[in-house]
Short mmCIF file of C-alpha atoms in Angstrom, two decimals:
data_model
loop_
_atom_site.label_atom_id
_atom_site.label_comp_id
_atom_site.label_asym_id
_atom_site.label_seq_id
_atom_site.Cartn_x
_atom_site.Cartn_y
_atom_site.Cartn_z
CA MET Z 267 27.11 71.42 -122.59
CA LYS Z 268 26.87 67.82 -120.99
CA LEU Z 269 25.00 64.96 -122.12
CA ARG Z 270 23.32 63.81 -119.70
CA PRO Z 271 22.29 60.17 -120.41
CA LEU Z 272 18.99 59.64 -117.90
CA PRO Z 273 17.91 55.79 -117.45
CA LEU Z 274 14.59 55.49 -118.89
CA VAL Z 275 13.46 54.05 -115.63
CA LEU Z 276 14.22 57.18 -114.33
CA ALA Z 277 12.91 58.70 -117.70
CA LEU Z 278 9.34 57.26 -117.16
CA LEU Z 279 8.67 57.65 -113.41
CA ALA Z 280 9.52 61.01 -113.90
CA VAL Z 281 6.82 61.52 -116.08
CA LEU Z 282 4.67 58.94 -114.25
CA LEU Z 283 4.64 59.19 -110.38
CA PRO Z 284 1.65 60.11 -108.79
CA VAL Z 285 1.81 63.95 -107.84
CA THR Z 286 -0.66 65.36 -105.50
CA THR Z 287 -2.12 68.71 -106.30
CA VAL Z 288 -2.82 71.25 -103.31
CA PRO Z 289 -5.74 73.19 -103.60
CA SER Z 290 -6.93 76.09 -101.15
CA GLY Z 291 -10.07 76.72 -101.08
CA ALA Z 292 -14.01 75.23 -101.74
CA SER Z 293 -16.59 76.61 -104.49
CA ALA Z 294 -19.69 77.05 -103.42
CA THR Z 295 -20.62 73.85 -105.22
CA GLY Z 296 -18.13 72.32 -102.64
CA ARG Z 297 -15.54 71.46 -105.18
CA TRP Z 298 -11.83 72.67 -104.28
CA ARG Z 299 -10.64 75.67 -106.85
CA VAL Z 300 -7.11 74.88 -108.30
CA ASP Z 301 -5.12 77.75 -110.50
CA GLN Z 302 -4.51 75.60 -112.97
CA THR Z 303 -2.17 78.52 -114.36
CA ILE Z 304 -0.07 77.96 -111.72
CA THR Z 305 2.04 75.14 -111.24
CA LEU Z 306 4.67 74.45 -108.30
CA LEU Z 307 6.85 71.19 -109.60
CA GLY Z 308 9.25 70.33 -106.01
CA ASP Z 309 11.12 67.47 -104.20
CA SER Z 310 10.44 66.84 -100.68
CA LEU Z 311 11.07 70.20 -99.53
CA THR Z 312 7.78 71.07 -101.51
CA THR Z 313 6.06 68.13 -99.86
CA ARG Z 314 7.55 69.06 -96.74
CA GLY Z 315 5.57 72.97 -97.15
CA ARG Z 316 2.91 72.35 -99.23
CA ASP Z 317 0.44 73.38 -95.96
CA ASP Z 318 2.22 76.40 -95.61
CA LEU Z 319 2.10 77.61 -98.65
CA VAL Z 320 -1.44 76.34 -98.49
CA ARG Z 321 -1.85 78.37 -95.47
CA LEU Z 322 -0.25 81.85 -97.35
CA GLY Z 323 -3.60 81.15 -99.73
CA ALA Z 324 -1.56 78.95 -102.63
CA ASP Z 325 -4.43 78.02 -104.91
CA TRP Z 326 -1.54 76.27 -107.08
CA ARG Z 327 -1.26 72.74 -109.14
CA ILE Z 328 1.67 72.11 -106.64
CA GLU Z 329 3.46 69.02 -107.83
CA ASP Z 330 5.78 67.21 -105.71
CA ALA Z 331 7.59 64.33 -105.35
CA PRO Z 332 10.17 63.32 -102.68
CA GLY Z 333 13.64 62.23 -104.38
CA ARG Z 334 13.01 64.01 -107.39
CA PRO Z 335 16.01 65.31 -109.17
CA ILE Z 336 16.93 68.82 -111.32
CA ASP Z 337 17.42 66.66 -114.62
CA ALA Z 338 13.34 65.34 -114.69
CA LEU Z 339 12.09 69.15 -115.19
CA PRO Z 340 12.13 68.23 -118.45
CA TYR Z 341 9.74 65.61 -118.65
CA ARG Z 342 7.47 67.07 -115.75
CA ILE Z 343 6.81 70.36 -118.40
CA LYS Z 344 6.10 68.06 -121.31
CA ALA Z 345 3.97 65.93 -118.73
CA ARG Z 346 2.09 69.25 -117.82
CA LEU Z 347 2.08 70.57 -121.33
CA ALA Z 348 0.30 67.81 -121.94
CA GLN Z 349 -2.49 67.85 -119.74
CA GLY Z 350 -3.20 71.12 -121.70
CA ALA Z 351 -2.57 73.19 -119.85
CA ASN Z 352 -1.69 76.81 -120.06
CA LEU Z 353 1.20 77.74 -117.89
CA ARG Z 354 0.69 81.38 -116.60
CA MET Z 355 3.31 80.66 -113.94
CA LEU Z 356 6.17 77.80 -113.50
CA ILE Z 357 7.63 78.08 -110.38
CA VAL Z 358 10.64 75.47 -109.90
CA ALA Z 359 11.59 74.12 -106.54
CA TYR Z 360 14.13 71.56 -107.56
CA GLY Z 361 17.56 70.84 -106.87
CA SER Z 362 17.86 70.05 -103.53
CA ASN Z 363 18.37 65.76 -104.72
CA ALA Z 364 21.19 66.58 -108.01
CA SER Z 365 21.91 66.09 -110.88
CA PRO Z 366 25.85 66.52 -111.46
CA ASP Z 367 26.09 67.63 -115.20
CA TYR Z 368 23.21 69.75 -114.84
CA ASP Z 369 23.71 72.57 -115.87
CA ALA Z 370 22.73 76.27 -117.38
CA ASP Z 371 22.02 75.65 -120.62
CA ASP Z 372 20.52 73.20 -119.66
CA LEU Z 373 17.87 74.87 -117.38
CA LEU Z 374 18.13 77.23 -119.85
CA SER Z 375 16.79 74.54 -122.59
CA ASP Z 376 13.98 73.61 -120.77
CA LEU Z 377 12.80 76.36 -119.57
CA ALA Z 378 12.27 77.00 -123.59
CA LEU Z 379 9.70 74.19 -123.23
CA VAL Z 380 6.98 76.54 -122.25
CA PRO Z 381 5.89 79.99 -123.73
CA SER Z 382 8.64 82.62 -123.02
CA SER Z 383 5.72 85.01 -121.33
CA THR Z 384 5.39 82.27 -118.92
CA ILE Z 385 6.62 83.60 -115.48
CA VAL Z 386 9.11 81.68 -114.03
CA ILE Z 387 10.72 81.72 -110.90
CA LEU Z 388 13.28 79.58 -109.44
CA VAL Z 389 13.78 78.43 -105.77
CA SER Z 390 17.65 78.14 -104.80
CA PRO Z 391 18.03 75.01 -102.91
CA TYR Z 392 20.42 74.90 -100.54
CA LYS Z 393 22.73 72.11 -98.41
CA LEU Z 394 25.15 72.27 -95.18
CA PRO Z 395 28.05 71.38 -96.05
CA SER Z 396 29.08 70.06 -93.21
CA TYR Z 397 26.40 67.57 -93.94
CA TYR Z 398 29.25 65.99 -96.32
CA ASP Z 399 28.98 62.64 -96.56
CA PRO Z 400 31.67 60.55 -99.15
CA LYS Z 401 30.45 57.20 -99.29
CA ALA Z 402 26.94 59.05 -100.11
CA PRO Z 403 25.76 58.73 -103.99
CA ALA Z 404 26.61 62.48 -105.68
CA TYR Z 405 22.92 63.77 -106.14
CA GLN Z 406 23.55 64.67 -101.40
CA ASN Z 407 26.69 65.97 -102.48
CA PRO Z 408 26.20 69.19 -101.47
CA MET Z 409 28.58 70.68 -103.91
CA TYR Z 410 25.95 70.25 -106.37
CA ILE Z 411 23.01 71.17 -104.51
CA ASN Z 412 24.19 74.41 -103.29
CA ARG Z 413 25.93 75.62 -107.12
CA TYR Z 414 22.58 75.88 -108.19
CA ALA Z 415 21.60 79.27 -106.56
CA ALA Z 416 24.54 81.11 -109.16
CA MET Z 417 23.18 78.83 -111.99
CA PHE Z 418 19.42 79.92 -111.21
CA ALA Z 419 20.77 83.64 -110.56
CA THR Z 420 22.22 83.76 -114.13
CA VAL Z 421 19.51 82.27 -115.49
CA ALA Z 422 17.55 84.44 -114.31
CA ALA Z 423 19.56 87.60 -116.37
CA LYS Z 424 19.04 85.45 -119.80
CA ARG Z 425 15.84 84.56 -119.70
CA PRO Z 426 12.78 87.61 -119.46
CA HIS Z 427 10.26 86.76 -116.64
CA THR Z 428 12.32 84.13 -114.48
CA CYS Z 429 13.35 86.05 -110.42
CA VAL Z 430 15.01 83.39 -107.84
CA ALA Z 431 13.52 82.78 -104.59
CA PRO Z 432 16.11 83.06 -102.87
CA TRP Z 433 15.43 80.16 -99.91
CA ALA Z 434 19.64 79.27 -100.36
CA ALA Z 435 20.56 83.11 -99.30
CA TYR Z 436 18.25 82.67 -96.11
CA ALA Z 437 19.62 78.68 -95.00
CA LYS Z 438 23.02 79.77 -95.83
CA ALA Z 439 21.92 82.64 -93.06
CA HIS Z 440 19.87 80.82 -90.47
CA PRO Z 441 21.95 77.27 -90.82
CA LYS Z 442 19.89 75.43 -87.12
CA ARG Z 443 16.94 75.52 -89.39
CA LEU Z 444 18.67 72.42 -91.22
CA LYS Z 445 20.00 70.89 -88.03
CA GLY Z 446 16.47 69.23 -87.06
CA ARG Z 447 16.28 65.30 -86.62
CA HIS Z 448 15.31 65.10 -90.19
CA GLY Z 449 16.46 67.95 -91.61
CA GLY Z 450 20.26 65.77 -92.63
CA GLY Z 451 21.37 69.43 -93.39
CA VAL Z 452 19.01 70.20 -96.21
CA HIS Z 453 15.29 70.47 -94.87
CA PRO Z 454 13.91 72.73 -92.87
CA ASP Z 455 12.48 72.35 -89.39
CA ALA Z 456 9.09 74.14 -88.63
CA LYS Z 457 9.38 77.72 -88.64
CA GLY Z 458 12.21 77.30 -91.57
CA GLN Z 459 9.29 75.16 -93.58
CA LYS Z 460 6.96 78.64 -93.55
CA VAL Z 461 9.58 80.86 -94.21
CA TRP Z 462 10.20 79.25 -97.28
CA ALA Z 463 7.17 79.17 -98.07
CA GLN Z 464 7.02 82.60 -97.67
CA ILE Z 465 9.57 83.65 -99.77
CA ILE Z 466 8.14 81.58 -102.55
CA LYS Z 467 4.84 83.48 -102.17
CA ASN Z 468 6.72 86.11 -101.51
CA ALA Z 469 8.18 85.83 -105.31
CA GLN Z 470 4.88 84.86 -106.79
CA ASN Z 471 3.13 87.98 -105.45
CA THR Z 472 6.52 90.27 -107.33
CA CYS Z 473 8.20 88.46 -109.80
CA ARG Z 474 7.04 89.79 -114.11
#
């Protein structure tokens, strides 16, 4: 396992950046209900797709931050636990911003922060290889982003109560969904966003 030094500023941002909590309905008192036992941690794909999740009935705690890298995961888990969360389910939708040295051992170590009984869903990211830009920073490199699907499968095989939400498989089979005006090879169009949300909701319904 490679060490992955994280600059202090990034570490602080990973913990302190504002998050978005997405509710799905109002109680009799008019207040939003949020199932605090289910947390989704995501990046810009979650920012764009959260409304589709809500339409599917996702009443979870949803925290999204565009540009957040996958190696911010332990900081976000610790922050969530510090809030007193009883995590029955953790959905990890990171990876579209790669951390080149982050590997399966790192992910297993990060997930060890939550109880072994916590159900974990890993949403596999994907970026079209044709969008590789040698001048772009490493975190945008499709080579790093696209290896997470296999890594997530490895971790799911090793950790109980862990499943993969196979967005990468769908995206790879339907590349036109990532070729929209603002897709950049990684963000789906409107139809793709609905599929992304449905894949996560299906995993949430079936993973045990």
